[in-house]
């Protein structure tokens, strides 16, 4: 019922031309978009991409054509420089970002962006590239998605909890619960729990990583994209939730990632994206560290648009996971979805 209501609200909003109205209203605002990747349908294995973190190449290409028609797309570093200098930005300025650094960006997104001459910035989790180390969320998804066990019994906060794994939906529910729980706990508990899950299921993504859809970019692919309108910046080494780490470890995650990118690519770009990126995922100490070490800007996953005067170390972005539906895409980019979410919160719907 909830999904049906939401769908009908979106249809009504689109019928009322709200995307066009919002786009006009926010013409002096800046929009930053966040993608995680682009991957074809029909390639799913286990519960891969059940959250639609990756959209299809067909949807992505259609979106890029629409954005090029309706927005002024600038490189994200250029947008940051203009904001730092308090210079007026063109109407409907927009920047495109990707988080993490999956190889599918090179294979499916890059050819489309290169053809359309659209710039993009990729925030790199450097262990994914340098060490071939899968992201922890992907290790979890792979283990649960490929096990033949009928259930999983885990000790969580000194209580045993059983997760049914009989069906596809069971596995998705287990992954969703465990992923959100592990984001909220400290790093040591998260790693211990993840190791237990991999050991119990005996499904280790690391063993098949090089042929899996979770694979990261290579340095050669990054350098090729760098020569063609792409820029690359830090997203930590291992993608931890920074607020769940001791202060010194959080700082190492940021600087090790930044320094390695500078070393490998021969160019320093002092912008950053917080892993997960919600308000609870970074701290005032994290922001102070970025400021003290000379970072120009840092990007969240908090949805919204902004103007000159925005806090450059807490820049919002519209996340476009699950946006294969063109209506959902336009409602997101125009800011209608954010407005509806805020309205729902105000009225506790």
Short mmCIF file of C-alpha atoms in Angstrom, two decimals:
data_model
loop_
_atom_site.label_atom_id
_atom_site.label_comp_id
_atom_site.label_asym_id
_atom_site.label_seq_id
_atom_site.Cartn_x
_atom_site.Cartn_y
_atom_site.Cartn_z
CA UNK A 1 0.00 0.00 0.00
CA UNK A 2 2.82 2.39 0.89
CA UNK A 3 4.60 1.79 -2.43
CA UNK A 4 1.35 2.20 -4.37
CA UNK A 5 0.60 5.49 -2.58
CA UNK A 6 4.09 6.78 -3.31
CA UNK A 7 3.80 5.80 -6.97
CA UNK A 8 0.46 7.62 -7.27
CA UNK A 9 1.90 10.72 -5.60
CA UNK A 10 4.78 10.71 -8.09
CA UNK A 11 2.35 10.35 -11.01
CA UNK A 12 0.30 13.29 -9.68
CA UNK A 13 3.41 15.43 -9.14
CA UNK A 14 4.52 14.73 -12.69
CA UNK A 15 1.03 15.43 -14.08
CA UNK A 16 1.06 18.81 -12.28
CA UNK A 17 4.34 19.70 -14.03
CA UNK A 18 6.12 20.00 -10.69
CA UNK A 19 9.54 19.04 -12.13
CA UNK A 20 9.33 21.96 -14.58
CA UNK A 21 8.06 24.35 -11.88
CA UNK A 22 10.77 23.31 -9.42
CA UNK A 23 13.46 23.51 -12.08
CA UNK A 24 12.46 27.12 -12.79
CA UNK A 25 12.21 27.98 -9.08
CA UNK A 26 15.69 26.52 -8.38
CA UNK A 27 17.32 28.00 -11.51
CA UNK A 28 19.82 29.96 -9.36
CA UNK A 29 20.69 26.93 -7.25
CA UNK A 30 23.37 24.32 -7.81
CA UNK A 31 22.55 20.63 -8.19
CA UNK A 32 25.07 17.84 -7.56
CA UNK A 33 24.08 14.31 -8.56
CA UNK A 34 25.39 11.09 -7.04
CA UNK A 35 25.53 7.80 -8.93
CA UNK A 36 27.19 4.57 -7.81
CA UNK A 37 27.39 2.87 -11.17
CA UNK A 38 25.83 1.67 -14.39
CA UNK A 39 25.18 -1.99 -15.12
CA UNK A 40 22.88 -3.89 -17.54
CA UNK A 41 19.81 -5.81 -16.49
CA UNK A 42 19.92 -9.57 -16.85
CA UNK A 43 23.37 -9.80 -15.31
CA UNK A 44 22.14 -10.31 -11.76
CA UNK A 45 23.63 -13.12 -9.72
CA UNK A 46 22.55 -13.99 -6.20
CA UNK A 47 20.92 -10.80 -4.93
CA UNK A 48 23.32 -8.54 -6.82
CA UNK A 49 21.91 -5.03 -7.32
CA UNK A 50 18.59 -5.76 -5.61
CA UNK A 51 18.77 -2.22 -4.16
CA UNK A 52 19.28 -0.82 -7.68
CA UNK A 53 22.52 0.84 -6.70
CA UNK A 54 23.49 0.56 -10.37
CA UNK A 55 21.12 1.81 -13.07
CA UNK A 56 20.96 0.49 -16.62
CA UNK A 57 23.07 1.94 -19.45
CA UNK A 58 19.88 2.74 -21.37
CA UNK A 59 18.44 4.73 -18.46
CA UNK A 60 21.75 6.48 -17.84
CA UNK A 61 22.13 7.57 -21.46
CA UNK A 62 18.58 8.95 -21.56
CA UNK A 63 19.22 10.84 -18.33
CA UNK A 64 22.46 12.36 -19.63
CA UNK A 65 20.77 13.63 -22.80
CA UNK A 66 18.02 15.22 -20.68
CA UNK A 67 20.50 16.82 -18.26
CA UNK A 68 22.56 18.26 -21.10
CA UNK A 69 19.42 19.85 -22.52
CA UNK A 70 18.11 21.34 -19.27
CA UNK A 71 21.20 22.16 -17.15
CA UNK A 72 24.62 23.75 -17.38
CA UNK A 73 26.90 20.81 -16.56
CA UNK A 74 30.29 21.83 -15.15
CA UNK A 75 33.19 19.84 -13.70
CA UNK A 76 32.71 19.50 -9.95
CA UNK A 77 36.16 21.05 -9.17
CA UNK A 78 35.14 24.09 -11.27
CA UNK A 79 31.90 24.41 -9.31
CA UNK A 80 33.87 24.24 -6.04
CA UNK A 81 36.33 26.91 -7.24
CA UNK A 82 33.47 29.25 -8.18
CA UNK A 83 31.80 28.68 -4.81
CA UNK A 84 35.07 29.30 -2.97
CA UNK A 85 35.57 32.56 -4.85
CA UNK A 86 31.95 33.66 -4.30
CA UNK A 87 31.52 34.00 -8.05
CA UNK A 88 28.13 33.82 -9.69
CA UNK A 89 27.45 30.42 -11.25
CA UNK A 90 25.52 29.92 -14.51
CA UNK A 91 21.77 29.25 -14.21
CA UNK A 92 20.94 25.63 -13.40
CA UNK A 93 24.54 24.63 -12.70
CA UNK A 94 24.87 20.88 -12.24
CA UNK A 95 27.71 18.50 -11.41
CA UNK A 96 27.86 14.72 -11.77
CA UNK A 97 29.63 12.47 -9.26
CA UNK A 98 30.11 8.74 -8.74
CA UNK A 99 31.03 7.17 -5.40
CA UNK A 100 33.30 4.18 -4.70
CA UNK A 101 34.98 3.48 -8.04
CA UNK A 102 33.33 0.43 -9.59
CA UNK A 103 34.68 -0.81 -12.90
CA UNK A 104 31.26 -0.54 -14.50
CA UNK A 105 31.75 3.24 -14.54
CA UNK A 106 34.52 2.75 -17.09
CA UNK A 107 32.71 0.07 -19.08
CA UNK A 108 29.22 1.58 -19.30
CA UNK A 109 29.10 5.21 -18.08
CA UNK A 110 32.37 6.55 -19.48
CA UNK A 111 31.60 5.91 -23.19
CA UNK A 112 28.26 7.73 -22.85
CA UNK A 113 29.76 10.71 -21.01
CA UNK A 114 32.72 10.92 -23.39
CA UNK A 115 30.42 10.98 -26.43
CA UNK A 116 28.27 13.71 -24.90
CA UNK A 117 31.35 15.60 -23.59
CA UNK A 118 29.96 15.58 -20.05
CA UNK A 119 32.47 15.84 -17.17
CA UNK A 120 32.21 13.78 -13.99
CA UNK A 121 34.05 13.26 -10.71
CA UNK A 122 34.58 9.84 -9.15
CA UNK A 123 35.18 9.59 -5.40
CA UNK A 124 37.47 6.61 -5.01
CA UNK A 125 37.61 4.05 -2.20
CA UNK A 126 41.28 3.36 -2.76
CA UNK A 127 41.50 -0.16 -1.25
CA UNK A 128 39.05 -1.22 -3.97
CA UNK A 129 41.57 -0.10 -6.60
CA UNK A 130 44.97 -0.52 -4.99
CA UNK A 131 44.43 -3.78 -3.08
CA UNK A 132 41.55 -5.31 -4.98
CA UNK A 133 39.64 -5.34 -1.70
CA UNK A 134 35.83 -5.58 -2.08
CA UNK A 135 33.69 -3.07 -0.23
CA UNK A 136 32.31 -4.52 2.99
CA UNK A 137 28.70 -3.99 1.85
CA UNK A 138 29.43 -6.06 -1.26
CA UNK A 139 31.05 -8.84 0.78
CA UNK A 140 27.88 -9.01 2.86
CA UNK A 141 25.58 -8.98 -0.17
CA UNK A 142 27.61 -11.67 -1.94
CA UNK A 143 27.75 -13.98 1.09
CA UNK A 144 24.00 -13.80 1.75
CA UNK A 145 23.07 -13.89 -1.94
CA UNK A 146 25.03 -17.02 -2.79
CA UNK A 147 24.59 -19.24 0.24
CA UNK A 148 22.40 -22.33 0.07
CA UNK A 149 21.86 -22.30 3.84
CA UNK A 150 18.19 -22.18 4.83
CA UNK A 151 18.90 -19.69 7.61
CA UNK A 152 21.67 -17.79 9.37
CA UNK A 153 21.94 -17.60 13.16
CA UNK A 154 24.04 -14.73 14.50
CA UNK A 155 24.82 -13.25 17.88
CA UNK A 156 23.82 -9.59 17.79
CA UNK A 157 24.19 -7.56 20.97
CA UNK A 158 24.43 -10.74 23.05
CA UNK A 159 21.21 -12.13 21.62
CA UNK A 160 20.95 -14.80 18.95
CA UNK A 161 18.92 -13.70 15.95
CA UNK A 162 17.87 -16.02 13.13
CA UNK A 163 17.64 -14.81 9.53
CA UNK A 164 15.69 -17.01 7.08
CA UNK A 165 17.51 -17.42 3.75
CA UNK A 166 15.18 -19.75 1.85
CA UNK A 167 14.08 -17.29 -0.81
CA UNK A 168 15.41 -14.32 -2.76
CA UNK A 169 13.25 -11.98 -0.67
CA UNK A 170 14.51 -13.56 2.56
CA UNK A 171 18.09 -12.90 1.51
CA UNK A 172 17.29 -9.30 0.57
CA UNK A 173 15.62 -8.69 3.94
CA UNK A 174 18.58 -10.20 5.78
CA UNK A 175 21.06 -8.08 3.82
CA UNK A 176 19.04 -4.92 4.39
CA UNK A 177 18.79 -5.46 8.14
CA UNK A 178 22.41 -6.46 8.62
CA UNK A 179 23.78 -3.69 6.42
CA UNK A 180 21.91 -1.01 8.36
CA UNK A 181 22.87 -2.56 11.68
CA UNK A 182 26.54 -2.76 10.72
CA UNK A 183 26.55 0.88 9.63
CA UNK A 184 25.43 1.92 13.09
CA UNK A 185 27.82 -0.17 15.15
CA UNK A 186 31.52 0.41 15.71
CA UNK A 187 34.08 -0.75 13.15
CA UNK A 188 35.45 -3.63 15.22
CA UNK A 189 32.03 -5.18 15.80
CA UNK A 190 31.15 -4.69 12.13
CA UNK A 191 34.29 -6.49 10.93
CA UNK A 192 33.84 -9.35 13.42
CA UNK A 193 30.22 -9.85 12.36
CA UNK A 194 31.09 -9.71 8.67
CA UNK A 195 33.85 -12.29 9.11
CA UNK A 196 31.39 -14.58 10.93
CA UNK A 197 28.88 -14.29 8.08
CA UNK A 198 31.50 -15.08 5.43
CA UNK A 199 32.83 -18.00 7.49
CA UNK A 200 29.38 -19.47 8.09
CA UNK A 201 28.19 -19.13 4.50
CA UNK A 202 31.61 -20.03 3.05
CA UNK A 203 30.92 -17.49 0.30
CA UNK A 204 33.87 -15.13 0.13
CA UNK A 205 33.61 -12.46 -2.56
CA UNK A 206 37.39 -12.04 -2.47
CA UNK A 207 37.78 -15.47 -4.10
CA UNK A 208 35.84 -14.50 -7.24
CA UNK A 209 36.32 -10.75 -7.12
CA UNK A 210 38.19 -10.30 -10.41
CA UNK A 211 35.32 -11.74 -12.44
CA UNK A 212 32.48 -10.33 -10.33
CA UNK A 213 30.32 -7.25 -11.03
CA UNK A 214 31.58 -5.79 -7.74
CA UNK A 215 35.07 -5.28 -9.19
CA UNK A 216 36.78 -1.91 -8.94
CA UNK A 217 38.44 0.25 -11.56
CA UNK A 218 42.10 -0.23 -12.47
CA UNK A 219 44.63 2.59 -12.34
CA UNK A 220 45.03 2.39 -16.12
CA UNK A 221 41.27 2.86 -16.58
CA UNK A 222 41.30 5.77 -14.16
CA UNK A 223 44.16 7.46 -16.01
CA UNK A 224 42.37 6.99 -19.32
CA UNK A 225 39.23 8.63 -17.94
CA UNK A 226 41.34 11.36 -16.34
CA UNK A 227 42.50 12.36 -19.81
CA UNK A 228 38.88 12.71 -20.91
CA UNK A 229 36.84 15.00 -18.65
CA UNK A 230 36.94 12.87 -15.47
CA UNK A 231 38.44 13.90 -12.14
CA UNK A 232 39.12 11.68 -9.13
CA UNK A 233 39.07 12.43 -5.42
CA UNK A 234 39.19 10.64 -2.07
CA UNK A 235 36.41 8.59 -0.51
CA UNK A 236 38.54 6.93 2.24
CA UNK A 237 40.62 3.77 1.93
CA UNK A 238 38.12 1.11 3.06
CA UNK A 239 34.72 2.89 3.13
CA UNK A 240 34.10 2.89 6.90
CA UNK A 241 31.49 5.03 8.59
CA UNK A 242 33.85 7.72 9.87
CA UNK A 243 31.79 8.55 12.95
CA UNK A 244 32.18 4.92 14.09
CA UNK A 245 35.98 5.07 14.05
CA UNK A 246 38.43 6.47 16.60
CA UNK A 247 39.49 9.97 15.56
CA UNK A 248 43.02 8.98 14.49
CA UNK A 249 41.80 6.07 12.34
CA UNK A 250 39.20 8.28 10.66
CA UNK A 251 41.90 10.80 9.79
CA UNK A 252 44.16 8.07 8.40
CA UNK A 253 41.33 6.75 6.22
CA UNK A 254 40.89 10.19 4.67
CA UNK A 255 44.54 11.10 4.21
CA UNK A 256 45.78 7.69 3.05
CA UNK A 257 43.13 7.70 0.33
CA UNK A 258 43.89 11.28 -0.68
CA UNK A 259 47.66 10.81 -0.69
CA UNK A 260 47.52 7.60 -2.72
CA UNK A 261 45.35 9.22 -5.39
CA UNK A 262 47.71 12.19 -5.57
CA UNK A 263 50.69 9.84 -5.91
CA UNK A 264 49.12 7.55 -8.52
CA UNK A 265 47.56 10.28 -10.67
CA UNK A 266 50.14 13.05 -10.30
CA UNK A 267 47.51 15.63 -9.43
CA UNK A 268 46.13 16.75 -6.08
CA UNK A 269 42.40 17.40 -5.80
CA UNK A 270 41.41 18.44 -2.29
CA UNK A 271 37.77 17.47 -2.32
CA UNK A 272 36.25 14.53 -0.46
CA UNK A 273 33.04 12.50 -0.14
CA UNK A 274 31.91 11.04 3.18
CA UNK A 275 31.14 7.29 3.07
CA UNK A 276 27.39 6.79 3.46
CA UNK A 277 27.29 10.54 3.86
CA UNK A 278 24.33 11.16 6.16
CA UNK A 279 24.56 13.60 9.07
CA UNK A 280 25.26 10.85 11.60
CA UNK A 281 28.10 9.41 9.50
CA UNK A 282 30.63 12.17 10.14
CA UNK A 283 31.40 14.39 13.11
CA UNK A 284 32.40 18.02 13.80
CA UNK A 285 35.92 16.63 14.37
CA UNK A 286 35.88 15.14 10.84
CA UNK A 287 34.86 18.49 9.37
CA UNK A 288 37.51 20.32 11.42
CA UNK A 289 40.19 17.88 10.25
CA UNK A 290 39.27 18.43 6.60
CA UNK A 291 39.35 22.19 7.10
CA UNK A 292 42.66 22.10 8.98
CA UNK A 293 44.33 19.96 6.31
CA UNK A 294 43.25 22.26 3.49
CA UNK A 295 40.37 20.41 1.83
CA UNK A 296 38.28 22.76 -0.26
CA UNK A 297 35.02 20.84 -0.13
CA UNK A 298 33.35 17.66 1.10
CA UNK A 299 30.18 16.04 -0.20
CA UNK A 300 27.39 14.35 1.73
CA UNK A 301 24.48 12.19 0.58
CA UNK A 302 22.01 14.56 2.22
CA UNK A 303 19.52 15.45 -0.49
CA UNK A 304 19.16 19.06 -1.54
CA UNK A 305 20.17 21.99 -3.73
CA UNK A 306 22.25 24.97 -2.65
CA UNK A 307 23.47 28.47 -3.51
CA UNK A 308 26.52 30.59 -2.80
CA UNK A 309 27.25 30.54 0.92
CA UNK A 310 26.74 26.80 1.34
CA UNK A 311 29.01 25.11 3.88
CA UNK A 312 31.61 23.74 1.46
CA UNK A 313 32.43 20.88 3.83
CA UNK A 314 28.81 19.68 3.91
CA UNK A 315 27.62 19.94 0.31
CA UNK A 316 24.35 18.07 -0.42
CA UNK A 317 23.82 15.72 -3.35
CA UNK A 318 20.79 14.08 -4.93
CA UNK A 319 21.31 10.29 -4.95
CA UNK A 320 20.14 8.60 -8.15
CA UNK A 321 20.20 4.95 -7.12
CA UNK A 322 17.06 3.21 -8.31
CA UNK A 323 16.31 5.87 -10.91
CA UNK A 324 15.76 3.69 -13.97
CA UNK A 325 12.23 5.11 -14.02
CA UNK A 326 12.55 8.40 -15.92
CA UNK A 327 9.75 9.99 -13.91
CA UNK A 328 11.56 9.22 -10.65
CA UNK A 329 14.76 10.62 -12.13
CA UNK A 330 13.17 13.94 -13.11
CA UNK A 331 11.39 14.26 -9.76
CA UNK A 332 14.71 13.66 -7.98
CA UNK A 333 16.87 16.03 -10.02
CA UNK A 334 14.31 18.84 -9.90
CA UNK A 335 14.04 18.60 -6.10
CA UNK A 336 10.41 17.44 -5.98
CA UNK A 337 11.26 14.19 -4.17
CA UNK A 338 13.21 16.07 -1.48
CA UNK A 339 10.28 18.44 -1.00
CA UNK A 340 7.82 15.55 -0.73
CA UNK A 341 10.08 13.78 1.79
CA UNK A 342 10.30 16.94 3.91
CA UNK A 343 6.53 17.35 3.72
CA UNK A 344 6.02 13.76 4.80
CA UNK A 345 8.38 14.30 7.76
CA UNK A 346 6.60 17.51 8.81
CA UNK A 347 3.22 15.77 8.86
CA UNK A 348 4.69 12.47 10.13
CA UNK A 349 3.10 10.59 7.24
#
